[in-house]
CSV table of N, CA, C and O in Angstrom, one decimal:
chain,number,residue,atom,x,y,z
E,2,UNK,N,39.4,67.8,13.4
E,2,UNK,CA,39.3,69.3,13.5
E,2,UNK,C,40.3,69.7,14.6
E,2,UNK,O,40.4,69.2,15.7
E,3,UNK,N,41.2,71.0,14.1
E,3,UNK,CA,42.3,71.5,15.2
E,3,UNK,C,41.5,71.6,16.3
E,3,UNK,O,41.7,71.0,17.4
E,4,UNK,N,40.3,72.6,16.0
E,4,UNK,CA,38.7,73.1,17.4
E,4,UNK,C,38.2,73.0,17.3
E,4,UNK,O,38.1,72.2,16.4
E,5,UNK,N,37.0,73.5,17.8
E,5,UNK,CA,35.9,73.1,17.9
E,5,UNK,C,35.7,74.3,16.5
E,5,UNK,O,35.4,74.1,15.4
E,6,UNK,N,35.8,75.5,17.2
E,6,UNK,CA,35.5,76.3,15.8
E,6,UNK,C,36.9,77.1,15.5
E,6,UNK,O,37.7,77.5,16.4
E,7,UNK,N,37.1,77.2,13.9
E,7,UNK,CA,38.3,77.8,13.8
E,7,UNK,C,38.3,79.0,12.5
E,7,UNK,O,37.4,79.0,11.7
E,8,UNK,N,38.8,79.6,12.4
E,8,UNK,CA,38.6,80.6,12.2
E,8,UNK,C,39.8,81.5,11.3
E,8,UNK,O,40.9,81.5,11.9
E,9,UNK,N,39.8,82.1,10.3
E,9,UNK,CA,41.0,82.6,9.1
E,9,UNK,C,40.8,84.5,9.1
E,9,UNK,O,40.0,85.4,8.6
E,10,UNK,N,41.9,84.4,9.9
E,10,UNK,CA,42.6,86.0,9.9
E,10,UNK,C,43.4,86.8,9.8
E,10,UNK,O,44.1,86.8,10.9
E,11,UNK,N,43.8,87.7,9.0
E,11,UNK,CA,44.7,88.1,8.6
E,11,UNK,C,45.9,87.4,8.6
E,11,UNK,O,46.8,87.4,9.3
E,12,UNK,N,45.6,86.5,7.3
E,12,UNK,CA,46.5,85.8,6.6
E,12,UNK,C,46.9,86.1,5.6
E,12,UNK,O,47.8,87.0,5.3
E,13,UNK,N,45.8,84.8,4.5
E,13,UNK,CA,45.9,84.1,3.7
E,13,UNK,C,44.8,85.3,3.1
E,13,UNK,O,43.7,85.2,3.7
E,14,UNK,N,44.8,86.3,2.3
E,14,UNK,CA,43.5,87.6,1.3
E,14,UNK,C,42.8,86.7,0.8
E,14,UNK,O,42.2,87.1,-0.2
E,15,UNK,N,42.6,85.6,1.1
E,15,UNK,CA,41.0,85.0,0.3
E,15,UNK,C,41.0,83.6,0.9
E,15,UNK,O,41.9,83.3,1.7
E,16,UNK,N,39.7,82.5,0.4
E,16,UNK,CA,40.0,81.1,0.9
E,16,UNK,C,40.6,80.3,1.5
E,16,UNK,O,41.4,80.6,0.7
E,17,UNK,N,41.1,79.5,2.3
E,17,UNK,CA,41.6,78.4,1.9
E,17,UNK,C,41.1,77.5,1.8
E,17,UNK,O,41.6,76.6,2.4
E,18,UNK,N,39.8,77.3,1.1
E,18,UNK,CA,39.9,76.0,0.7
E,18,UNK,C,39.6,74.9,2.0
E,18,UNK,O,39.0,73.8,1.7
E,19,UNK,N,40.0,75.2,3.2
E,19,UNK,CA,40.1,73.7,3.8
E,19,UNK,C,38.3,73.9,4.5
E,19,UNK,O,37.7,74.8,4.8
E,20,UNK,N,38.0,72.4,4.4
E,20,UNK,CA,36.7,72.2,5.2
E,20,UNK,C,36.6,72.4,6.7
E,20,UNK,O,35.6,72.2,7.3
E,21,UNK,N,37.7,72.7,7.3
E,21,UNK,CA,37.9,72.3,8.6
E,21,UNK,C,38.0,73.9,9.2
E,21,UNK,O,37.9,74.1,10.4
E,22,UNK,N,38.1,74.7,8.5
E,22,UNK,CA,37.8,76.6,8.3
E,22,UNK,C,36.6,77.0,8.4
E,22,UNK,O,36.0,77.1,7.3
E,23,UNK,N,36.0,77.3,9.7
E,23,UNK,CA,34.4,77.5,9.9
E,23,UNK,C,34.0,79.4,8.9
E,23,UNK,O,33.3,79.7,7.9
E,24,UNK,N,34.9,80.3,9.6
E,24,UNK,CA,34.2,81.6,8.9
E,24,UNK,C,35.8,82.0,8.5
E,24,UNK,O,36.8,81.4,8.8
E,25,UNK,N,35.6,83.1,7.8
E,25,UNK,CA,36.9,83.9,7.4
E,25,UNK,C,36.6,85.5,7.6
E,25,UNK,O,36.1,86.2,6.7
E,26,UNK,N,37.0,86.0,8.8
E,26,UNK,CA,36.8,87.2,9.1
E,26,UNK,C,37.5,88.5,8.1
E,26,UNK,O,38.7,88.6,7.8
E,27,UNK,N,36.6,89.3,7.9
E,27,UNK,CA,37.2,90.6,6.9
E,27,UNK,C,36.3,91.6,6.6
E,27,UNK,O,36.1,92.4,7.5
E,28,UNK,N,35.8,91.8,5.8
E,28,UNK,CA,34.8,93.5,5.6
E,28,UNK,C,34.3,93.5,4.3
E,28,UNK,O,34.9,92.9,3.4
E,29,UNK,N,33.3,94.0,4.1
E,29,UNK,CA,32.9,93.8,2.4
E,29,UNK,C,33.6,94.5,1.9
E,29,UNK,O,33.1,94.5,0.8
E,30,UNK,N,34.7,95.3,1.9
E,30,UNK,CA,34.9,96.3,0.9
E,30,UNK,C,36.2,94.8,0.5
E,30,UNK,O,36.3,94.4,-0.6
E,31,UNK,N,36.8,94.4,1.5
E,31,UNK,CA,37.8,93.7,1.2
E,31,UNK,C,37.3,92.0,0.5
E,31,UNK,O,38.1,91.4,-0.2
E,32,UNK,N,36.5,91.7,0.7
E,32,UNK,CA,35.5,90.2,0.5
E,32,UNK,C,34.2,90.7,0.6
E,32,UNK,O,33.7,90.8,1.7
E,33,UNK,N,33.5,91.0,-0.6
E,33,UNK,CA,32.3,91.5,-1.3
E,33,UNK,C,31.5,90.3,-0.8
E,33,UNK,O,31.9,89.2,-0.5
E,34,UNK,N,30.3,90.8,-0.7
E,34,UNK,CA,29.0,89.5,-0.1
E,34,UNK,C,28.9,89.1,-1.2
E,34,UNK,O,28.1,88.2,-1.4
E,35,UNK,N,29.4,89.7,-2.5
E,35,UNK,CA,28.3,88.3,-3.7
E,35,UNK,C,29.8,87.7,-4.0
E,35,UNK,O,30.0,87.6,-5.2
E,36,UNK,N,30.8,87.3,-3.4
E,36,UNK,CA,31.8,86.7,-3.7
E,36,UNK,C,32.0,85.7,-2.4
E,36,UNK,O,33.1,85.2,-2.2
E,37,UNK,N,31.0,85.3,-1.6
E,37,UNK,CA,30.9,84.5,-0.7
E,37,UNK,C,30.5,83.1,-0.9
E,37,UNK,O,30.7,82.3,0.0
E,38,UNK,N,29.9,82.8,-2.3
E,38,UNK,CA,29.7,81.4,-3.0
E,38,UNK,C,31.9,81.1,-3.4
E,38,UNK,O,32.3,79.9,-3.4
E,39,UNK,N,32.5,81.7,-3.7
E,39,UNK,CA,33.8,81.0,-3.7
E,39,UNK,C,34.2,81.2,-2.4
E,39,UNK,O,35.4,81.3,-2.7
E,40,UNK,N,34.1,81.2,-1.2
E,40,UNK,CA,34.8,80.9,-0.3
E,40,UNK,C,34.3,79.3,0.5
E,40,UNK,O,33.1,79.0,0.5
E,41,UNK,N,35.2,78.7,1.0
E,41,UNK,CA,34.4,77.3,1.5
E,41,UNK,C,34.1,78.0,3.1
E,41,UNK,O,33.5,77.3,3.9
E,42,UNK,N,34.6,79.3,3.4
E,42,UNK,CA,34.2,79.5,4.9
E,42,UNK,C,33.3,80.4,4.6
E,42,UNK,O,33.2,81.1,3.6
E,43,UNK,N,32.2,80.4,5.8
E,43,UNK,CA,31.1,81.5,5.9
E,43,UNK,C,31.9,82.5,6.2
E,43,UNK,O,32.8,82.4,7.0
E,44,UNK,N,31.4,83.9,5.4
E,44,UNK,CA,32.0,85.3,5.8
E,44,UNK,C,32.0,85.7,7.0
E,44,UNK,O,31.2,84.9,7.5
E,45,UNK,N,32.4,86.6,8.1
E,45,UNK,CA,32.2,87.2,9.2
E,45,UNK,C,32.5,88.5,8.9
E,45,UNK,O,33.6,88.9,9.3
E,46,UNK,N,31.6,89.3,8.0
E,46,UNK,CA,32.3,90.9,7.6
E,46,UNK,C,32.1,92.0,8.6
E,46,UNK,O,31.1,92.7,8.9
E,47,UNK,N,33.4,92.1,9.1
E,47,UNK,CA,33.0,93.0,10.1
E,47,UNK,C,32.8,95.0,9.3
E,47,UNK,O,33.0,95.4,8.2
E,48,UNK,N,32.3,95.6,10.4
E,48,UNK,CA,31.6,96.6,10.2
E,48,UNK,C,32.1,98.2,8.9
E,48,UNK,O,31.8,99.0,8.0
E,49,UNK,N,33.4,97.5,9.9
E,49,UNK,CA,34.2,98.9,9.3
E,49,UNK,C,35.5,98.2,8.3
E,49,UNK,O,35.4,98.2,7.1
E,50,UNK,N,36.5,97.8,9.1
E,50,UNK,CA,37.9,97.0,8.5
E,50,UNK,C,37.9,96.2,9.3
E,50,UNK,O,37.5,96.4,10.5
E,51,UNK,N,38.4,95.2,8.9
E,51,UNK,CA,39.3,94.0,9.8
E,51,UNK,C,40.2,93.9,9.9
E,51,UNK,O,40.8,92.9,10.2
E,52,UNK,N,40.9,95.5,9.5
E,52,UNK,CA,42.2,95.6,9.4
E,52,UNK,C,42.7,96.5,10.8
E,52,UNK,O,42.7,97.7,10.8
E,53,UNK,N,43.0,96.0,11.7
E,53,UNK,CA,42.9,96.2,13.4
E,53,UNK,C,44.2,97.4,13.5
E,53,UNK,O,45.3,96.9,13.4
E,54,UNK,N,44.2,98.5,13.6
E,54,UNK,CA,45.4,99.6,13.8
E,54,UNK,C,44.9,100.4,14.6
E,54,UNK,O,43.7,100.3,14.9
E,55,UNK,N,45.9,101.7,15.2
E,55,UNK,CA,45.1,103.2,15.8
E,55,UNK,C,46.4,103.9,14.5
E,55,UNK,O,47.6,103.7,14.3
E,56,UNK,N,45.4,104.8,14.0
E,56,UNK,CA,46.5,106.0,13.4
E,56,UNK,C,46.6,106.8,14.3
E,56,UNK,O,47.3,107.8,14.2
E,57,UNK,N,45.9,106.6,15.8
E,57,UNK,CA,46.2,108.1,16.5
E,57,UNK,C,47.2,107.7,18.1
E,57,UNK,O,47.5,108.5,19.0
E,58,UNK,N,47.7,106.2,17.7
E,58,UNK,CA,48.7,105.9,18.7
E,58,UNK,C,49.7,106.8,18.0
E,58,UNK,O,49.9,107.4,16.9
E,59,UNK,N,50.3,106.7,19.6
E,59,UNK,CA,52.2,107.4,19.0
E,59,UNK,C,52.7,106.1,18.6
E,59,UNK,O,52.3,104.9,18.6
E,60,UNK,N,54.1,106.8,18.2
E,60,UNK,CA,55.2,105.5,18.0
E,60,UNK,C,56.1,106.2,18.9
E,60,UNK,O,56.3,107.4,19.0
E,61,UNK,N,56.8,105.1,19.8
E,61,UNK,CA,57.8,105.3,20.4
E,61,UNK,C,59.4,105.8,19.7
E,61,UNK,O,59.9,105.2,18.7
E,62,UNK,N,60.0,106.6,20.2
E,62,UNK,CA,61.5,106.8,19.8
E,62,UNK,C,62.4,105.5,19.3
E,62,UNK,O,62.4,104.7,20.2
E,63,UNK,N,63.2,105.2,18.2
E,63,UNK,CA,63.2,104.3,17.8
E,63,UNK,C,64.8,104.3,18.0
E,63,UNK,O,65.6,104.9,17.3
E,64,UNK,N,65.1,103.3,19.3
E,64,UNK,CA,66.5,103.0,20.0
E,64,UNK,C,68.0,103.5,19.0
E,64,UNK,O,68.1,103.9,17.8
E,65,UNK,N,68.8,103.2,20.0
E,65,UNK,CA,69.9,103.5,18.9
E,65,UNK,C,70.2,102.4,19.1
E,65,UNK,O,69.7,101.6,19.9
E,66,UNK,N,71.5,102.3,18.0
E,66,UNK,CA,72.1,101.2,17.9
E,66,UNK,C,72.8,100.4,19.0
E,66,UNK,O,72.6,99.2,19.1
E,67,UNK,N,74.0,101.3,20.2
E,67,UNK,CA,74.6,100.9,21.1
E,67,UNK,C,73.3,100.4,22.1
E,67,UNK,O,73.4,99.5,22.9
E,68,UNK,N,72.0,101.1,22.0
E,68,UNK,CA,71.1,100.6,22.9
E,68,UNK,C,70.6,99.2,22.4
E,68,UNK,O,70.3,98.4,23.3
E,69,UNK,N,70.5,98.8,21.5
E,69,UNK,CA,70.2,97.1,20.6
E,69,UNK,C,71.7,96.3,20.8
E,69,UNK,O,71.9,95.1,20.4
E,70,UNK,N,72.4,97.1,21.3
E,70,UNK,CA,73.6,96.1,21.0
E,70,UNK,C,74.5,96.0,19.9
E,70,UNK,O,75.3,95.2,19.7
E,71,UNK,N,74.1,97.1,19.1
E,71,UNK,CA,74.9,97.1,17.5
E,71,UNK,C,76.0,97.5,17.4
E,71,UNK,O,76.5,98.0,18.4
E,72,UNK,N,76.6,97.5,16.5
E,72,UNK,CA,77.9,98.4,16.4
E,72,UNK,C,77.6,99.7,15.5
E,72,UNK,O,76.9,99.6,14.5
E,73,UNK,N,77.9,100.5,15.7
E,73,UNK,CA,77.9,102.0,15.3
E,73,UNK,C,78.1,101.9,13.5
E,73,UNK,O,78.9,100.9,13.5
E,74,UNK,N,78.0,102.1,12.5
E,74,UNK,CA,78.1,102.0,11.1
E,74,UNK,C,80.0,102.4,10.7
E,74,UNK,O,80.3,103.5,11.0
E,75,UNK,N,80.3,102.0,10.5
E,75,UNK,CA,81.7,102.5,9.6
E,75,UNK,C,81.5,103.5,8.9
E,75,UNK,O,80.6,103.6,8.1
E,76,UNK,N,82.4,104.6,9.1
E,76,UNK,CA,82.5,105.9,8.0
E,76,UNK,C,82.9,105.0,6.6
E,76,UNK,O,83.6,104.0,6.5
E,77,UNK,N,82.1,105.7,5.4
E,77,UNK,CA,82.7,104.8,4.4
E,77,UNK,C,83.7,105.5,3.9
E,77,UNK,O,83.9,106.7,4.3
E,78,UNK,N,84.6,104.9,3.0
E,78,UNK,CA,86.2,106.0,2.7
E,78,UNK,C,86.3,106.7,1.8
E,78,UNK,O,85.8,106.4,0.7
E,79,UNK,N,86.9,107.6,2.0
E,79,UNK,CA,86.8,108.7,1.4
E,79,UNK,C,87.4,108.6,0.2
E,79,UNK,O,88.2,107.7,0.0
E,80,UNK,N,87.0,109.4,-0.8
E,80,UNK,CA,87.2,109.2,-2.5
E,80,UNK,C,88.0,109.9,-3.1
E,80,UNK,O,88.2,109.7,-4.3
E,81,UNK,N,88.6,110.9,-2.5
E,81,UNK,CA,89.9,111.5,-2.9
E,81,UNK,C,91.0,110.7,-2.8
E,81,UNK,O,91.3,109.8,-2.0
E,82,UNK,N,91.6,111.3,-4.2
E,82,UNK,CA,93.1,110.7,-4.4
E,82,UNK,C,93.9,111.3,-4.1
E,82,UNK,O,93.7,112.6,-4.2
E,83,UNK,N,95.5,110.7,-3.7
E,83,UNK,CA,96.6,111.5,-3.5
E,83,UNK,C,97.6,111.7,-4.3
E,83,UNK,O,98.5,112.5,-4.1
């Protein structure tokens, strides 16, 4: 065994299969309790989602390019003929 107890999270959306996988954490809407005879791990369905986000964080201002180090994009050329 990798631990003592080990544990499958936001991975792999269902089983793996291995014996050595104590529970598989997720939610009933996402792994239904009568669909817990196909998994070889005991369920851990948490309450709400196990799907861990805040919709009411901000997002930060998203850098420019000279600030990453990039180079600025090429004008692409122009399509008039002479």
């Amino acid at each position: 065994r990798p631990a003592p107890l080990a544990l499958s999270f936001l991975g792999f959306p269902g089983s793996t299969g291995a014996d050595f996988i104590d529970y598989f954490i997720s939610d009933r809407h996402a792994s239904p309790p009568e669909l817990a005879p196909s998994f070889s791990e005991s369920l851990a369905l948490l309450p709400f989602s196990f799907y861990p986000f805040n919709s009411r964080q901000q997002i930060a201002p998203a850098p420019s390019r000279s600030q990453m180090g990039l180079p600025e994009p090429m004008d692409s050329p122009s399509s008039s003929s002479s």
